[in-house]
CSV table of C-alpha atoms in Angstrom, one decimal:
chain,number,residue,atom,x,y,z
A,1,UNK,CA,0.0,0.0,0.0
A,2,UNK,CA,0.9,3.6,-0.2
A,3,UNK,CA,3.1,5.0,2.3
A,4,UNK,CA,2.8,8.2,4.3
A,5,UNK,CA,5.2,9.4,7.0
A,6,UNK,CA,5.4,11.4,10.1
A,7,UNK,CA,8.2,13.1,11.9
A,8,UNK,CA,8.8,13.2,14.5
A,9,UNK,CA,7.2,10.7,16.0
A,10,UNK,CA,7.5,12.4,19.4
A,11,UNK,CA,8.3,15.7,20.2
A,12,UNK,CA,8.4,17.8,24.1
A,13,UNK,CA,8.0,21.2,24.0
A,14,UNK,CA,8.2,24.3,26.4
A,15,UNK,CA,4.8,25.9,26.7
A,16,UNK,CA,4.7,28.7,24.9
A,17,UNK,CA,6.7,27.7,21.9
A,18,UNK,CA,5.9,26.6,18.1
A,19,UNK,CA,6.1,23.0,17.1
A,20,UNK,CA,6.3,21.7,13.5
A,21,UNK,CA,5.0,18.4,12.1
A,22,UNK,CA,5.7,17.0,9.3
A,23,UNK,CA,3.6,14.5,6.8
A,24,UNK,CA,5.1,12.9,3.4
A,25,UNK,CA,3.2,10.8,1.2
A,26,UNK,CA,6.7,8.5,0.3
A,27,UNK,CA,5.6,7.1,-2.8
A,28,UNK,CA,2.6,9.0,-4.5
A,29,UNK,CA,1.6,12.2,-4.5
A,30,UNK,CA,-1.1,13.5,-2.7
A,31,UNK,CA,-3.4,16.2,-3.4
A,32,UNK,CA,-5.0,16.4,-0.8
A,33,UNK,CA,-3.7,15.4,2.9
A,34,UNK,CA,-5.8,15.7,6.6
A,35,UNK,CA,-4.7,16.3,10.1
A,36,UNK,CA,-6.2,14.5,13.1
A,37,UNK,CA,-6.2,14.8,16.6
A,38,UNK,CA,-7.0,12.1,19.0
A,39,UNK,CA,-7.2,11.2,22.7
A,40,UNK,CA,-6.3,7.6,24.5
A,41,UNK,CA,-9.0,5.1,23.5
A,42,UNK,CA,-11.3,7.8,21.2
A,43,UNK,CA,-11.7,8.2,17.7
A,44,UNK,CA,-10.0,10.6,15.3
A,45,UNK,CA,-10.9,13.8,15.5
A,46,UNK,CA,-10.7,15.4,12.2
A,47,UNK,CA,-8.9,19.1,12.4
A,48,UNK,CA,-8.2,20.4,9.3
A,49,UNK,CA,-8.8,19.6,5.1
A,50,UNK,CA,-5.0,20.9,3.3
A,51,UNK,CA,-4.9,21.1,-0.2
A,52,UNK,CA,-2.1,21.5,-2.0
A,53,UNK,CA,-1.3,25.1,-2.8
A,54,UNK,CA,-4.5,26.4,-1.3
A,55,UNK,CA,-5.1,27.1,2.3
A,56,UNK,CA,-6.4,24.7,4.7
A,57,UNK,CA,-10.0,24.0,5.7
A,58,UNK,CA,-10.2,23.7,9.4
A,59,UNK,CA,-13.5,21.9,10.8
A,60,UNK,CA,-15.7,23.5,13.8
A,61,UNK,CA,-14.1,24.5,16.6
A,62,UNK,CA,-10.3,24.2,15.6
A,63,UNK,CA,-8.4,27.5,15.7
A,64,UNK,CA,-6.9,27.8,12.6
A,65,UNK,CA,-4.1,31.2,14.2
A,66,UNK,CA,-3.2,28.4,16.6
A,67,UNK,CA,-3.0,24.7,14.4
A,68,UNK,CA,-0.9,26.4,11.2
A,69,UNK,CA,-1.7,24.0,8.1
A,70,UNK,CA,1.1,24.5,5.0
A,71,UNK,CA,0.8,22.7,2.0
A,72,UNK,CA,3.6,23.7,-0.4
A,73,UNK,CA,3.7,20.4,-2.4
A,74,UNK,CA,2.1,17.1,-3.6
A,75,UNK,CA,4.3,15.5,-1.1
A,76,UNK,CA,4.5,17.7,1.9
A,77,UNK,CA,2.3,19.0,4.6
A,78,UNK,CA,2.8,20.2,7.6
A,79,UNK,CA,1.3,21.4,11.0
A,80,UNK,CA,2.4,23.9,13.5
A,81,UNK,CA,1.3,24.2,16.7
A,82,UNK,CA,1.9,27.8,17.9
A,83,UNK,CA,2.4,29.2,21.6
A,84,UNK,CA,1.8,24.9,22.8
A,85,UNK,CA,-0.2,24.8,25.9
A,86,UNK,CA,-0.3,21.9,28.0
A,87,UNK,CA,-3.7,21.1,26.9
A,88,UNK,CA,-2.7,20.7,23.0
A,89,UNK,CA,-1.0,17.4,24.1
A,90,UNK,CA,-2.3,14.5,22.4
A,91,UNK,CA,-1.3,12.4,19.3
A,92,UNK,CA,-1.4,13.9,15.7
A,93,UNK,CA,-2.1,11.7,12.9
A,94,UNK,CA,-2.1,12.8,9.2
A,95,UNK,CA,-3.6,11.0,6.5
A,96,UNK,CA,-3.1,11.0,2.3
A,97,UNK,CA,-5.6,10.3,-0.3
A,98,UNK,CA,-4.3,8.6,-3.0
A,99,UNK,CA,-5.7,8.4,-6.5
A,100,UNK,CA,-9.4,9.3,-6.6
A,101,UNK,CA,-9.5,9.9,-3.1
A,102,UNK,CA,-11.7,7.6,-2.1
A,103,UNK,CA,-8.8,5.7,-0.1
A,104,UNK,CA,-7.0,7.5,2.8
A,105,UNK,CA,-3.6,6.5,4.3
A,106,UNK,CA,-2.2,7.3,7.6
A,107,UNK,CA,0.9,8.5,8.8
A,108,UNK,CA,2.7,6.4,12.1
A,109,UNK,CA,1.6,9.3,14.0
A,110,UNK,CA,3.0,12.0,15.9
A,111,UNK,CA,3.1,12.6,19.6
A,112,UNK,CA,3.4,16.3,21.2
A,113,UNK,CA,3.8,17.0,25.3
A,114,UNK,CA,4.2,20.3,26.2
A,115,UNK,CA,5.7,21.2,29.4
B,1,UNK,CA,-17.2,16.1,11.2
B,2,UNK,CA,-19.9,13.2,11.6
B,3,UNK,CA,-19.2,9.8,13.1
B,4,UNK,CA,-20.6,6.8,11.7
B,5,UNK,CA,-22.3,4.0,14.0
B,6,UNK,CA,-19.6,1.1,14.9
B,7,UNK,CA,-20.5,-1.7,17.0
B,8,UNK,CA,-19.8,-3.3,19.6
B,9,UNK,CA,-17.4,-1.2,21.4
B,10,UNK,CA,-15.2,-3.4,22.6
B,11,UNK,CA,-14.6,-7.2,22.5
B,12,UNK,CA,-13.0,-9.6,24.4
B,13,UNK,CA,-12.8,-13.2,23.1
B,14,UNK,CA,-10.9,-16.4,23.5
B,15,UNK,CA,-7.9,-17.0,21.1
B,16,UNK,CA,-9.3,-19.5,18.5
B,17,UNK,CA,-13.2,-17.6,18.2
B,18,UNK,CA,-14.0,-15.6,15.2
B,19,UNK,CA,-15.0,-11.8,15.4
B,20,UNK,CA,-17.4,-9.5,13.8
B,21,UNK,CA,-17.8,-5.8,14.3
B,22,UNK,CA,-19.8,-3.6,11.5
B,23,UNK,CA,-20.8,-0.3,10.6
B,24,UNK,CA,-23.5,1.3,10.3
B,25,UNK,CA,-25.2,5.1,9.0
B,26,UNK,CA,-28.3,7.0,8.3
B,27,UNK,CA,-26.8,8.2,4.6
B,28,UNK,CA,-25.3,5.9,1.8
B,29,UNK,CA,-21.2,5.4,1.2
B,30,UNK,CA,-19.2,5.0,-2.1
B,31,UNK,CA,-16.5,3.1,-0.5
B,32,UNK,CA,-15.8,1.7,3.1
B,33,UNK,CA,-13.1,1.5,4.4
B,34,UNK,CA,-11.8,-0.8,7.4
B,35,UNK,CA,-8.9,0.0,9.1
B,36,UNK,CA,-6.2,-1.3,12.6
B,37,UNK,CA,-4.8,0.6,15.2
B,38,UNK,CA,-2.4,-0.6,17.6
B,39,UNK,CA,-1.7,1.4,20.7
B,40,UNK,CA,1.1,4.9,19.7
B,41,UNK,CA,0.6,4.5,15.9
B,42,UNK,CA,-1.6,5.5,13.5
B,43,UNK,CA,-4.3,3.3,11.4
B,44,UNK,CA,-3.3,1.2,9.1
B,45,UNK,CA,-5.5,-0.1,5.8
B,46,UNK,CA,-6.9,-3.8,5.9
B,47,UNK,CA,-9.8,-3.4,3.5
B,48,UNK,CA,-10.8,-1.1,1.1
B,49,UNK,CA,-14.6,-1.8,-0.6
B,50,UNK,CA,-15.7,0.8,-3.5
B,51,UNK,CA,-18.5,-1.2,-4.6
B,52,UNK,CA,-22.4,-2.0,-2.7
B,53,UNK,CA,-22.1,-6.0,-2.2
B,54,UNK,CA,-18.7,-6.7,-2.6
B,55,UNK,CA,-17.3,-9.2,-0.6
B,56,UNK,CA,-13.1,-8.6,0.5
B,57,UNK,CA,-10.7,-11.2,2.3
B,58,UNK,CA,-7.4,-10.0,3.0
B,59,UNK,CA,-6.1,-13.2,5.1
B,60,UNK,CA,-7.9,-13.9,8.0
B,61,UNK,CA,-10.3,-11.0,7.4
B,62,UNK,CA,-13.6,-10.6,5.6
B,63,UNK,CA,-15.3,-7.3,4.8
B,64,UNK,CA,-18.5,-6.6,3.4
B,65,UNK,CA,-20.2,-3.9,1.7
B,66,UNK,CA,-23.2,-3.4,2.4
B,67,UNK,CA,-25.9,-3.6,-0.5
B,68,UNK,CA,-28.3,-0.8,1.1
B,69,UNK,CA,-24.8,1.2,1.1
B,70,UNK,CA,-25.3,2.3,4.5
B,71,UNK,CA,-23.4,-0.4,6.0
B,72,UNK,CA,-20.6,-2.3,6.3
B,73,UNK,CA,-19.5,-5.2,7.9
B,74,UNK,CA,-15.6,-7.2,9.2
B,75,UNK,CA,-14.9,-10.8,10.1
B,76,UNK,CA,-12.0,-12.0,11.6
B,77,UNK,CA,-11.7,-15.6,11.7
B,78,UNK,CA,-9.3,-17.7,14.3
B,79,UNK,CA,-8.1,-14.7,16.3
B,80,UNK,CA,-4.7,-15.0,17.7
B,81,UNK,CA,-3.0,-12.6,20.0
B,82,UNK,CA,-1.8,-9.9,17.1
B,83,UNK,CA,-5.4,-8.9,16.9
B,84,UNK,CA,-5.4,-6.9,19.7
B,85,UNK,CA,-6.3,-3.3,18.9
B,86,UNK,CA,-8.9,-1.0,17.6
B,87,UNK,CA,-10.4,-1.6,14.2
B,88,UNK,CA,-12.0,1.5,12.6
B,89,UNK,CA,-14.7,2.2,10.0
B,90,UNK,CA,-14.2,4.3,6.9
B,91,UNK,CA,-16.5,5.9,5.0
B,92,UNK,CA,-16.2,7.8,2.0
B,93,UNK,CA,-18.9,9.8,0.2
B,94,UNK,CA,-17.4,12.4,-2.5
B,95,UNK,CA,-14.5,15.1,-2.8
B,96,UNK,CA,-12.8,14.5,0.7
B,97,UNK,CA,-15.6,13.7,3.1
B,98,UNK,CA,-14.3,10.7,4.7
B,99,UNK,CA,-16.4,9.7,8.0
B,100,UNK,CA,-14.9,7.5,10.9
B,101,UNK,CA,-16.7,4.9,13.3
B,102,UNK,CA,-16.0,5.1,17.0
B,103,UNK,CA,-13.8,2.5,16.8
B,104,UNK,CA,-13.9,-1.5,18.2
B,105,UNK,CA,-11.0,-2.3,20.7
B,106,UNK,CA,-10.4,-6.3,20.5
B,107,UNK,CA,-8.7,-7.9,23.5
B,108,UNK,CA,-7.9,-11.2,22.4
B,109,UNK,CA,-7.1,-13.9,25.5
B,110,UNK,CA,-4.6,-16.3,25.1
């Protein structure tokens, strides 16, 4: 299957700082790539819709000054937490459609503490 | 965005005994999609269905979709141990709407 990649896989940061996370789609390219958030034993919470070259669409609720969604190529996206709370703590998941887009592929994940 | 219907939450069975979760929703799918999630990483594809009726294996696992389109269904026969996880639900209507079960978390005993 398609592969789609995640660094770093963990990451501590001061609160108050930026984080960046990264999400490569290895071996196609993706036009389209998505950016979860979840919490120990829920579901995914979707967060944000990136398009390549076209900015993000952020669902309900997510703050799109705070959760920074770039897009710059069919093989790239990335999310940036600015001034990390202890609260945005969790695991981040990104995920690639591939061909279509009716198939979705996710990255290993990426898990943020801030202190 | 909306969550689809998965069921039963969680399951604990006996090494040996087949499983079967499914999926369910109020509006009709173009493709399901079942996925696996072990604890710390992300999902990973077992199953993709992009047709109403058609019946997948991949190994030990069966998936249907559902002819009504609304539903979808996973076996998984003779568990062993490496089952353990959570198994998700996919589905995928047009342009990037892609709508996630609750997930089932399968504790398999020894």
């Amino acid at each position: 299957g398609a592969v789609v990649s995640q660094h770093p896989s963990w990451v501590i940061c001061k609160s108050g700082t930026s984080v960046k996370i990264e999400c490569r789609s290895l071996d196609f390219q993706a036009t389209t790539m998505f950016w979860y958030r979840q919490f120990p034993k829920q579901s995914l919470m979707l967060m944000a819709t990136s398009n390549e070259g076209s900015k993000a669409t952020y669902e309900q609720g997510v703050e799109k000054d705070k959760f920074l969604i770039n897009h710059a190529s069919l093989t790239l996206s990335t999310l940036t937490v600015t001034s990390a709370h202890p609260e945005d703590s969790s695991f981040y998941i990104c995920s690639a459609s591939l061909g279509s887009g009716n198939t979705i592929y996710f990255g290993e994940g990426s898990w943020l503490t801030v202190v | 965005g909306q969550q689809l219907n998965q069921s039963p939450q969680s399951m604990f069975i006996q090494e040996g005994e087949d499983v079967s979760m499914n999926c369910t929703s109020s509006s009709i799918f173009n493709t399901w999609l079942w996925y696996k999630q072990d604890p710390g990483e992300g999902p990973v594809l077992l199953i993709a269905l992009y047709k109403a009726g058609e019946l997948t294996s991949n190994g030990r696992l069966t998936a249907q979709f559902g002819i009504t389109r609304k539903d979808s269904f996973l076996n998984i026969s003779a568990s062993i141990p490496s089952d353990v996880g959570i198994y998700f639900c996919a589905g995928h209507k047009t342009g990037n709407q892609f709508y996630f079960g609750t997930g089932t978390s399968l504790t398999v005993i020894p």
